[in-house]
Coordinates of C-alpha atoms in Angstrom, one line a residue:
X1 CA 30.6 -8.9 5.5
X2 CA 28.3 -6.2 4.4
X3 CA 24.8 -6.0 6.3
X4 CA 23.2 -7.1 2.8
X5 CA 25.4 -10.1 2.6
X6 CA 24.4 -10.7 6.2
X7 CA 20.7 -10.6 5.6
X8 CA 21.4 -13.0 2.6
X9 CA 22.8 -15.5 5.0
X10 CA 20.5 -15.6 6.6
X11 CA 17.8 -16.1 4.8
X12 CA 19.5 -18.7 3.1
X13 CA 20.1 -20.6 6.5
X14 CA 16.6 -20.0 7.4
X15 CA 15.2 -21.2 4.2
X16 CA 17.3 -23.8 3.3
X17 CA 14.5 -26.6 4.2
X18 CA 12.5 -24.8 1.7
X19 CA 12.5 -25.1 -2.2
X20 CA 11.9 -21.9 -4.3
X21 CA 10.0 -19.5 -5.3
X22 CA 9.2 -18.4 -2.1
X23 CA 8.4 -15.5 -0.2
X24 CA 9.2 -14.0 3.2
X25 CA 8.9 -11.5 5.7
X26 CA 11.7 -10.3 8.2
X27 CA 9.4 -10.2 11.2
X28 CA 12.6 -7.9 13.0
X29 CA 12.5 -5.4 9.9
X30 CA 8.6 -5.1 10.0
X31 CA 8.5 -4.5 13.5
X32 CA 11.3 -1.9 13.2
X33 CA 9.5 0.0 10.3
X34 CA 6.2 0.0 11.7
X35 CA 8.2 1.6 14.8
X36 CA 9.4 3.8 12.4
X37 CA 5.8 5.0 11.1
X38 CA 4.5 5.3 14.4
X39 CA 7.7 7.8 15.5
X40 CA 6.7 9.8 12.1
X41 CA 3.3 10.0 12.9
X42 CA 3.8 12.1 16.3
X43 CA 0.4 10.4 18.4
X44 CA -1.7 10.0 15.5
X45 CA -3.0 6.6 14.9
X46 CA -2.1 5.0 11.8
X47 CA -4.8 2.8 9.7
X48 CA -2.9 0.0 7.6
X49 CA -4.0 -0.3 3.9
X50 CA -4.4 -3.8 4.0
X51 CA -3.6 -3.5 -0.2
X52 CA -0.2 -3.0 0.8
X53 CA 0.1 -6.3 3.4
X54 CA -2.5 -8.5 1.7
X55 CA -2.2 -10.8 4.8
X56 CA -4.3 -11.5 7.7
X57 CA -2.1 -12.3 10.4
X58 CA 0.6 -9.5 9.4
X59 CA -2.6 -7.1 9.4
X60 CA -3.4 -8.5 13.3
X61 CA 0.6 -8.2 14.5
X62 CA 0.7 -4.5 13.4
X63 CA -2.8 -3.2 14.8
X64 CA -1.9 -5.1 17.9
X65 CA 0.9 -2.7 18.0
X66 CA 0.4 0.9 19.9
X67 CA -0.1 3.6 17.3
X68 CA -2.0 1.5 14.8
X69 CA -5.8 1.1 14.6
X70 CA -8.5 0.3 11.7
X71 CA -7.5 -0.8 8.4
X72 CA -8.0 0.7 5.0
X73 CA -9.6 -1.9 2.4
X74 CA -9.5 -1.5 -1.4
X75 CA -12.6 -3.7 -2.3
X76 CA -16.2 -4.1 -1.0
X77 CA -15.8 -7.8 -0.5
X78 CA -12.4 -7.6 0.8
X79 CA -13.7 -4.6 3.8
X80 CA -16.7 -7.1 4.4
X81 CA -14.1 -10.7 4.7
X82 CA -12.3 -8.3 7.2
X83 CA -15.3 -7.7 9.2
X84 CA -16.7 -11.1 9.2
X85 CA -13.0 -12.2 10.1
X86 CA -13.0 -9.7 13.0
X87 CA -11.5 -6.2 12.0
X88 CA -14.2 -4.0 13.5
X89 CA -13.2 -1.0 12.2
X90 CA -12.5 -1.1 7.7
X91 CA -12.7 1.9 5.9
X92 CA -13.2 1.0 2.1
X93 CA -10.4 3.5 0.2
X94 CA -12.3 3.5 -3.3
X95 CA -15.9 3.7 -4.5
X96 CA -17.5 0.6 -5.2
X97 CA -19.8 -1.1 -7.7
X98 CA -20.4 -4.3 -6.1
X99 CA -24.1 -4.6 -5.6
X100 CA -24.5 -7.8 -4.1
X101 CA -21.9 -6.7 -1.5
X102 CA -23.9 -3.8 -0.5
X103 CA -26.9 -5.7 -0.3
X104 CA -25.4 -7.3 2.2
X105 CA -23.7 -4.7 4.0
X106 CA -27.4 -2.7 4.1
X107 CA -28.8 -6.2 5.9
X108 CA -26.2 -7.0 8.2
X109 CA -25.9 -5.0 11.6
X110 CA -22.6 -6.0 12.2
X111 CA -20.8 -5.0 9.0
X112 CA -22.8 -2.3 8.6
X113 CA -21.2 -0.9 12.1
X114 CA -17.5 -2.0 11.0
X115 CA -17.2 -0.6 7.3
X116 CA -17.2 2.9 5.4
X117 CA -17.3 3.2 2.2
X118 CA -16.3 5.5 0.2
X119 CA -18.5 8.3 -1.7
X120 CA -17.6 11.1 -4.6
X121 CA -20.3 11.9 -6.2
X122 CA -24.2 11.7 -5.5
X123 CA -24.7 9.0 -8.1
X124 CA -22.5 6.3 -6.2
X125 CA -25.5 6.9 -3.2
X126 CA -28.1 5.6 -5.9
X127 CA -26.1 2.6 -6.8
X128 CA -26.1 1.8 -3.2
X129 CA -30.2 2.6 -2.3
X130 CA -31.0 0.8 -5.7
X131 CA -28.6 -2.6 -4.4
X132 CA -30.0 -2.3 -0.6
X133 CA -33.2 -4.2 -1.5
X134 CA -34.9 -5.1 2.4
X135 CA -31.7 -3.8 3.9
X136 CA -32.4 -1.3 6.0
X137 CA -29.1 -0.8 8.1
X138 CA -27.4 2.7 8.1
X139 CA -24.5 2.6 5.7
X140 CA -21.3 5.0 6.9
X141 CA -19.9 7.0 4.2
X142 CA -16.7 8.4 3.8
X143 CA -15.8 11.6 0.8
X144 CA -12.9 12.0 -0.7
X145 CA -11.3 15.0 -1.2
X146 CA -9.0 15.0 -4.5
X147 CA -5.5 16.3 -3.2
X148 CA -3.9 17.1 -6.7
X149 CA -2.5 20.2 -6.9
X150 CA -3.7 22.7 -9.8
X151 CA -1.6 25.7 -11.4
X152 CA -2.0 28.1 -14.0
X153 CA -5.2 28.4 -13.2
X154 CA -6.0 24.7 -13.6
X155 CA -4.4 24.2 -16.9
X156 CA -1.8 22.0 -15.2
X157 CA -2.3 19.5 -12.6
X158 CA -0.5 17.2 -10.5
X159 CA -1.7 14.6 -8.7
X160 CA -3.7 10.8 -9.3
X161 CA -7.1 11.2 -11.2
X162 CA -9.3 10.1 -8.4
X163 CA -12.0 12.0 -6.6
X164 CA -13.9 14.8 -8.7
X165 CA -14.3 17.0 -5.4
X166 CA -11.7 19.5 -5.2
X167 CA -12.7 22.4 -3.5
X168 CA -15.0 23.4 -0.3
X169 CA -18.2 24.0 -2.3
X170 CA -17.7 20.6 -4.0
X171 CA -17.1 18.7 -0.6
X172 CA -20.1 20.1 1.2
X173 CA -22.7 20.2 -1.7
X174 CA -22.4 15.7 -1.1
X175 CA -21.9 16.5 2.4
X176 CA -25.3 17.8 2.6
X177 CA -27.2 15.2 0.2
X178 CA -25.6 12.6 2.6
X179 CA -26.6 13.8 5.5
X180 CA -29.9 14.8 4.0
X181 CA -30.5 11.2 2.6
X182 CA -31.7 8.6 5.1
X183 CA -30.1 5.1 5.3
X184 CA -26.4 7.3 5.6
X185 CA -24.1 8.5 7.7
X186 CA -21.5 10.7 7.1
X187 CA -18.2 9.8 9.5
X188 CA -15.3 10.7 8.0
X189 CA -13.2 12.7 4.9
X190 CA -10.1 11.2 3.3
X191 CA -7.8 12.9 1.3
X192 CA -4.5 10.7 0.2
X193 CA -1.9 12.7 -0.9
X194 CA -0.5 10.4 -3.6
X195 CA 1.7 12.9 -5.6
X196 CA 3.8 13.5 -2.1
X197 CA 3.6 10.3 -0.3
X198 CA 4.0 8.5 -3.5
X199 CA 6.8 10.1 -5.4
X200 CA 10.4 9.6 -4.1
X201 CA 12.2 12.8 -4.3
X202 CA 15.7 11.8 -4.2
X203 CA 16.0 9.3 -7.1
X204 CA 19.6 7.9 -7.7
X205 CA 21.4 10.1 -11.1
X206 CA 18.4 12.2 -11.7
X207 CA 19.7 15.3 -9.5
X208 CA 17.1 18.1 -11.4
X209 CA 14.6 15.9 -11.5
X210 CA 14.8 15.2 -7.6
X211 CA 14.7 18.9 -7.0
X212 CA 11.7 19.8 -9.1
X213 CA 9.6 17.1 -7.4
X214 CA 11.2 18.2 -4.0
X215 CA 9.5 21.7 -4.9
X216 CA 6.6 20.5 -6.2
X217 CA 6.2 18.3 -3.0
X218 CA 6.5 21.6 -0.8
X219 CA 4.2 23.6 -2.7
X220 CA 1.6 21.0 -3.2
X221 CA 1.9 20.6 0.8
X222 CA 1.1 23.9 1.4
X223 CA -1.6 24.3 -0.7
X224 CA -3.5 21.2 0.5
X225 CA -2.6 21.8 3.8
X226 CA -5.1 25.3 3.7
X227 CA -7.4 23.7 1.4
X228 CA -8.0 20.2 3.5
X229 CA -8.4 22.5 6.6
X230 CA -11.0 24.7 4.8
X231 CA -13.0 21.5 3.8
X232 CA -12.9 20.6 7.4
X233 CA -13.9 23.3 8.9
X234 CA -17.2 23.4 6.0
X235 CA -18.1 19.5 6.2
X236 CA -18.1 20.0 10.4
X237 CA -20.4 22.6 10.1
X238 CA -22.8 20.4 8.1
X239 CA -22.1 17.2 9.7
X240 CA -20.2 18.6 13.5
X241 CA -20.0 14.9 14.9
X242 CA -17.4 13.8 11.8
X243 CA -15.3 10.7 13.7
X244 CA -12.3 11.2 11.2
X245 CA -10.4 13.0 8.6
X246 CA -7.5 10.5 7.3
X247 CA -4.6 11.5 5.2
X248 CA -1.3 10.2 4.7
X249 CA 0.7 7.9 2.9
X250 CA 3.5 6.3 3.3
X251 CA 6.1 8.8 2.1
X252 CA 4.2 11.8 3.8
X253 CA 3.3 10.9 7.2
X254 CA 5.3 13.0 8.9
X255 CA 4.0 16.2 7.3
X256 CA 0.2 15.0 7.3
X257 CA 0.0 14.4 11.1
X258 CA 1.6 17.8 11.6
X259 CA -2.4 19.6 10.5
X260 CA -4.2 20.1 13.1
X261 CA -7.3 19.0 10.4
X262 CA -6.6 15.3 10.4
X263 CA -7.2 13.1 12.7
X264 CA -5.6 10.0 11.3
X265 CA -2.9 8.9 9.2
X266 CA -2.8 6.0 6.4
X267 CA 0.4 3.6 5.6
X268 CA 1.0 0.4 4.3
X269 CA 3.7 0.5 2.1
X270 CA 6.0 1.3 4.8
X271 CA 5.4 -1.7 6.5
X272 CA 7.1 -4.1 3.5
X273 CA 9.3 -1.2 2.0
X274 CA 9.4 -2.4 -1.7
X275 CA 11.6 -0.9 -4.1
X276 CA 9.6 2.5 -4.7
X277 CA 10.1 3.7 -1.3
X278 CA 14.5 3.7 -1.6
X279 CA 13.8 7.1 -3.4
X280 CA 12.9 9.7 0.0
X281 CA 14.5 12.3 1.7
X282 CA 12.5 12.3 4.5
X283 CA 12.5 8.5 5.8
X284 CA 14.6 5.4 4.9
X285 CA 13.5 1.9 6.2
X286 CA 14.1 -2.1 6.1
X287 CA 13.9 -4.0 2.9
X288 CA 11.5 -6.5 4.9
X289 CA 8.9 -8.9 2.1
X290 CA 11.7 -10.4 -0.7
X291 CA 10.8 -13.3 -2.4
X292 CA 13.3 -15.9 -4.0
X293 CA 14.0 -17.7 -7.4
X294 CA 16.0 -20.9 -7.9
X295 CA 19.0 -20.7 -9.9
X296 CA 18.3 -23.6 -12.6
X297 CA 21.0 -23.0 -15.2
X298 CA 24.6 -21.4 -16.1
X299 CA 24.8 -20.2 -19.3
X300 CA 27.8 -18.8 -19.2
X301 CA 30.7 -16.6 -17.8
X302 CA 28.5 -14.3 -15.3
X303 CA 25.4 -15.4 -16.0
X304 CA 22.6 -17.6 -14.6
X305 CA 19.4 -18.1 -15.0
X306 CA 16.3 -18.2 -12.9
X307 CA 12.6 -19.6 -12.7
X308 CA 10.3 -16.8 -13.3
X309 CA 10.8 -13.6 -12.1
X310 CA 8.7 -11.6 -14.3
X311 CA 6.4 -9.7 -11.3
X312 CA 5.9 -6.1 -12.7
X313 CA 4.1 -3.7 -10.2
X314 CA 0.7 -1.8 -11.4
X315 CA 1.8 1.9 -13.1
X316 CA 2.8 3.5 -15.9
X317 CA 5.1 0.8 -17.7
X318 CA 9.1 1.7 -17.1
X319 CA 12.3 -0.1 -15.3
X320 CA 11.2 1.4 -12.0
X321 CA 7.7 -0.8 -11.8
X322 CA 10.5 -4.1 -12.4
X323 CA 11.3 -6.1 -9.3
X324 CA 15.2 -5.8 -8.3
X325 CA 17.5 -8.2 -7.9
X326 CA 18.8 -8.0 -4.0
X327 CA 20.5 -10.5 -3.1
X328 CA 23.6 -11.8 -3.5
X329 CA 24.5 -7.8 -4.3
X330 CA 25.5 -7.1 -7.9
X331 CA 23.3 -9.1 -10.3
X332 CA 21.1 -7.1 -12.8
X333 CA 19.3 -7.9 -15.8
X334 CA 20.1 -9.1 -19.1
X335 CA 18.7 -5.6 -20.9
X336 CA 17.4 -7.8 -24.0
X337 CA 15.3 -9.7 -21.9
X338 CA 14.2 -8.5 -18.5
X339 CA 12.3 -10.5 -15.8
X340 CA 10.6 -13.1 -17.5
X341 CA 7.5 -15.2 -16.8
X342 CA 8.8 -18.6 -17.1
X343 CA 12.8 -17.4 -16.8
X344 CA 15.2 -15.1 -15.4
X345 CA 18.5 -14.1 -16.9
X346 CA 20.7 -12.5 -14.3
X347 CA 24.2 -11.2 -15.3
X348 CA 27.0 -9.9 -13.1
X349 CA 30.0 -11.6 -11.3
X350 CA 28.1 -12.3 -8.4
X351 CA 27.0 -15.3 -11.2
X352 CA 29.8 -17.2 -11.1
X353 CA 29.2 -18.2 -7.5
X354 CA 26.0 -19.3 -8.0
X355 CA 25.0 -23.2 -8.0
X356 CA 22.3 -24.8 -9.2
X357 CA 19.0 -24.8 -7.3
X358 CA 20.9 -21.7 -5.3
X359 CA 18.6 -19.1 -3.8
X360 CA 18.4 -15.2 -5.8
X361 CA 16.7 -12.9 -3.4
X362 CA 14.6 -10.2 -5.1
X363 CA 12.7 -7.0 -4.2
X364 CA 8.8 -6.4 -5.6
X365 CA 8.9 -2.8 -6.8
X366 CA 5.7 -2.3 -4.6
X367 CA 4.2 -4.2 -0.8
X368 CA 1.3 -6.2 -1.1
X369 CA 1.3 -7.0 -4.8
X370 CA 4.1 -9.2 -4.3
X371 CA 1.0 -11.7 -2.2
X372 CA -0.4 -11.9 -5.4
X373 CA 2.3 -14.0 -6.9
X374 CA 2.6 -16.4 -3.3
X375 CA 0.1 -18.5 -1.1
X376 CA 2.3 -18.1 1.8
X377 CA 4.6 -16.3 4.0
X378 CA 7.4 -17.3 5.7
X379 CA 8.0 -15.3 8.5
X380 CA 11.5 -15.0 9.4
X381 CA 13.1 -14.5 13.0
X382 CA 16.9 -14.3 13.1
X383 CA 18.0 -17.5 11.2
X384 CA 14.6 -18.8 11.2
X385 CA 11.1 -19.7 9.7
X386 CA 8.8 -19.4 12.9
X387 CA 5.2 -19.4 11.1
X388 CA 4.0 -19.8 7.6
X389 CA 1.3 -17.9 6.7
X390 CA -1.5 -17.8 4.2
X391 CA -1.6 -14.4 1.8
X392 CA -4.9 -13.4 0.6
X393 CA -4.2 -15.7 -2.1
X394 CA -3.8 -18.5 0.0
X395 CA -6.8 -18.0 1.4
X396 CA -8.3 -18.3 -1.7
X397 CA -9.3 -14.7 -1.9
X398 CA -8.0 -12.7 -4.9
X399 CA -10.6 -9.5 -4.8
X400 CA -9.6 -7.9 -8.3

């Protein structure tokens, strides 16, 4: 038996009480991954993006771990339902527009002491004074530094369209009107490298295309690698008590902890290991958040069908944004129809061994999405369901 058809055992043992769709979470391969990140990380603490877990208690098991500490939020009311819940340390990833929720933040001591936002441009600092009303609290900021690497003399770029501030001069201009401005504090820089901790570079048939990202990835490492420490080295001399520079991602965390310039590393992703992440050179870990269909028809030689399926991750549309099917090894899609919403055609030999209301274990192509989809968790241990619990979903909290 291979370690696959292992794993499907069981799940199916420790599920069989349970009808699908469901989801779970090997509690064994989550521990052993977030191991993993902490090992890659060399001493320097890790901050979870909670976008990648989506779940309360999985966020509390890992930061109770050594090597983990804070979390990184993707929405204003999401980094505020963390603090009221607890987390005393939320550093909002992405600018906001949420008035109300920084009317609140300005008027509360509490959250105003356990979440950052982040800041790009001077304009997001009016939206914020204009929201505060009576609040009078000190709101910390965090800048982002865009990471995306520019060539022939800027013609080309690779990297996500995020922040606007690219070089030293940029960075420190907003350093200053923070610092200058009162009602802010200016704690911390983040830079998230998503063109190298995002990419795989050692996707399956595509040799050439694995080696050009491969030297893309090194070259884009060196070059931020100078340019992050340059923006350090200005923003401390406008603002010397900065508590944090965080970079990272999953696929990079290795390389980022290894500058002396940052102080902390982000990873989520890591933590689940979804599809995306089969595709690096530098790290492999444990398939460990899959989520099961129930076979409801046979409609043929090698084929059956399943409820639903259709879960296609955020991104540029393509195969690779597609859950996979996992488990039992060997099924694929019908190439007419996909993953659908309502049904599932899966073809393959593995089929014919399939009985009705049978489990088909499948992979989300990235983490915490997959909680969008589920209420629950079933967290597995061994051959069984220990605890079931809520998503954000199930808690009634959907935040975009």
């Amino acid at each position: 038996m291979t370690a696959r058809a292992a794993d499907r055992a069981r799940y199916d043992r420790a599920t069989a009480h349970l009808d699908a769709p469901l989801a779970l979470v090997d509690l064994e391969a989550f521990d052993a991954n977030a191991d993993d990140l902490v090992r890659r990380a060399g001493g320097k603490p890790i901050r979870v993006a909670s976008k990648s877990v989506r779940c309360r208690t999985l966020l509390e098991r890992v930061l109770a771990r050594d090597g983990f500490a804070g979390i990184m939020s993707f929405t204003l009311a999401e980094s505020l339902w963390l603090a009221r819940s607890g987390f005393e340390d939320v550093l909002l990833a992405y600018p906001s527009a949420d008035r109300a929720g920084f009317a609140e933040l300005a008027a509360d001591p509490k959250l105003a002491a356990a979440v950052t936002v982040m800041v790009d441009d001077v304009a997001q600092l009016d939206l914020i004074d204009a929201a505060r009303g009576e609040g009078a609290e000190v709101v910390r900021v965090c800048l982002e530094l865009d990471t995306s690497l520019k060539l022939l003399g800027g013609r080309l770029r690779v990297g996500a369209l995020r922040s606007p501030l690219h070089s030293p001069a940029q960075v420190v201009d907003v350093a200053r009107a923070v610092a200058r401005r009162p009602g802010f504090a200016l704690v911390g820089i983040m830079a998230y490298e998503g063109h190298i901790a995002g990419v795989g570079d050692s996707v399956a048939g595509r040799p050439l295309r694995s080696r050009a990202v491969r030297l893309m990835q090194a070259a884009a490492r060196r070059e931020l690698a100078e340019r992050r420490a340059a923006v350090v080295r200005a923003v401390r001399a406008v603002v010397p008590d900065l508590e944090f520079v965080n970079g990272g991602g999953t696929g990079s965390v290795q390389h980022t902890a290894a500058e002396d310039a940052v102080t902390e590393i982000a990873a989520g992703s890591g933590l689940y290991v979804p599809r995306l992440f089969d595709n690096y050179t530098s790290f492999s870990g444990r398939p460990a958040a899959l989520f099961a269909q129930p076979v409801v028809r046979r409609p043929g030689v090698g084929i059956v069908t399943v409820l639903g399926g259709g879960y296609p991750a955020s991104g540029a549309a393509g195969p690779d944004r597609l859950p996979v099917p996992y488990l039992p090894e060997g099924l694929r899609y019908d190439p007419q129809e996909g993953p659908g919403e309502v049904q599932t055609p899966l073809i393959g030999s593995p089929a014919d061994d399939l009985l009705i209301g049978d489990k088909v274990w499948f992979r989300h192509a990235k983490a915490g999405e997959l909680c969008e989809r589920f209420d629950e968790l079933h967290l597995v241990e061994g051959e069984s369901v220990t605890a079931t619990v809520p998503t954000y979903r199930g808690e009634g909290r959907t935040f975009l």
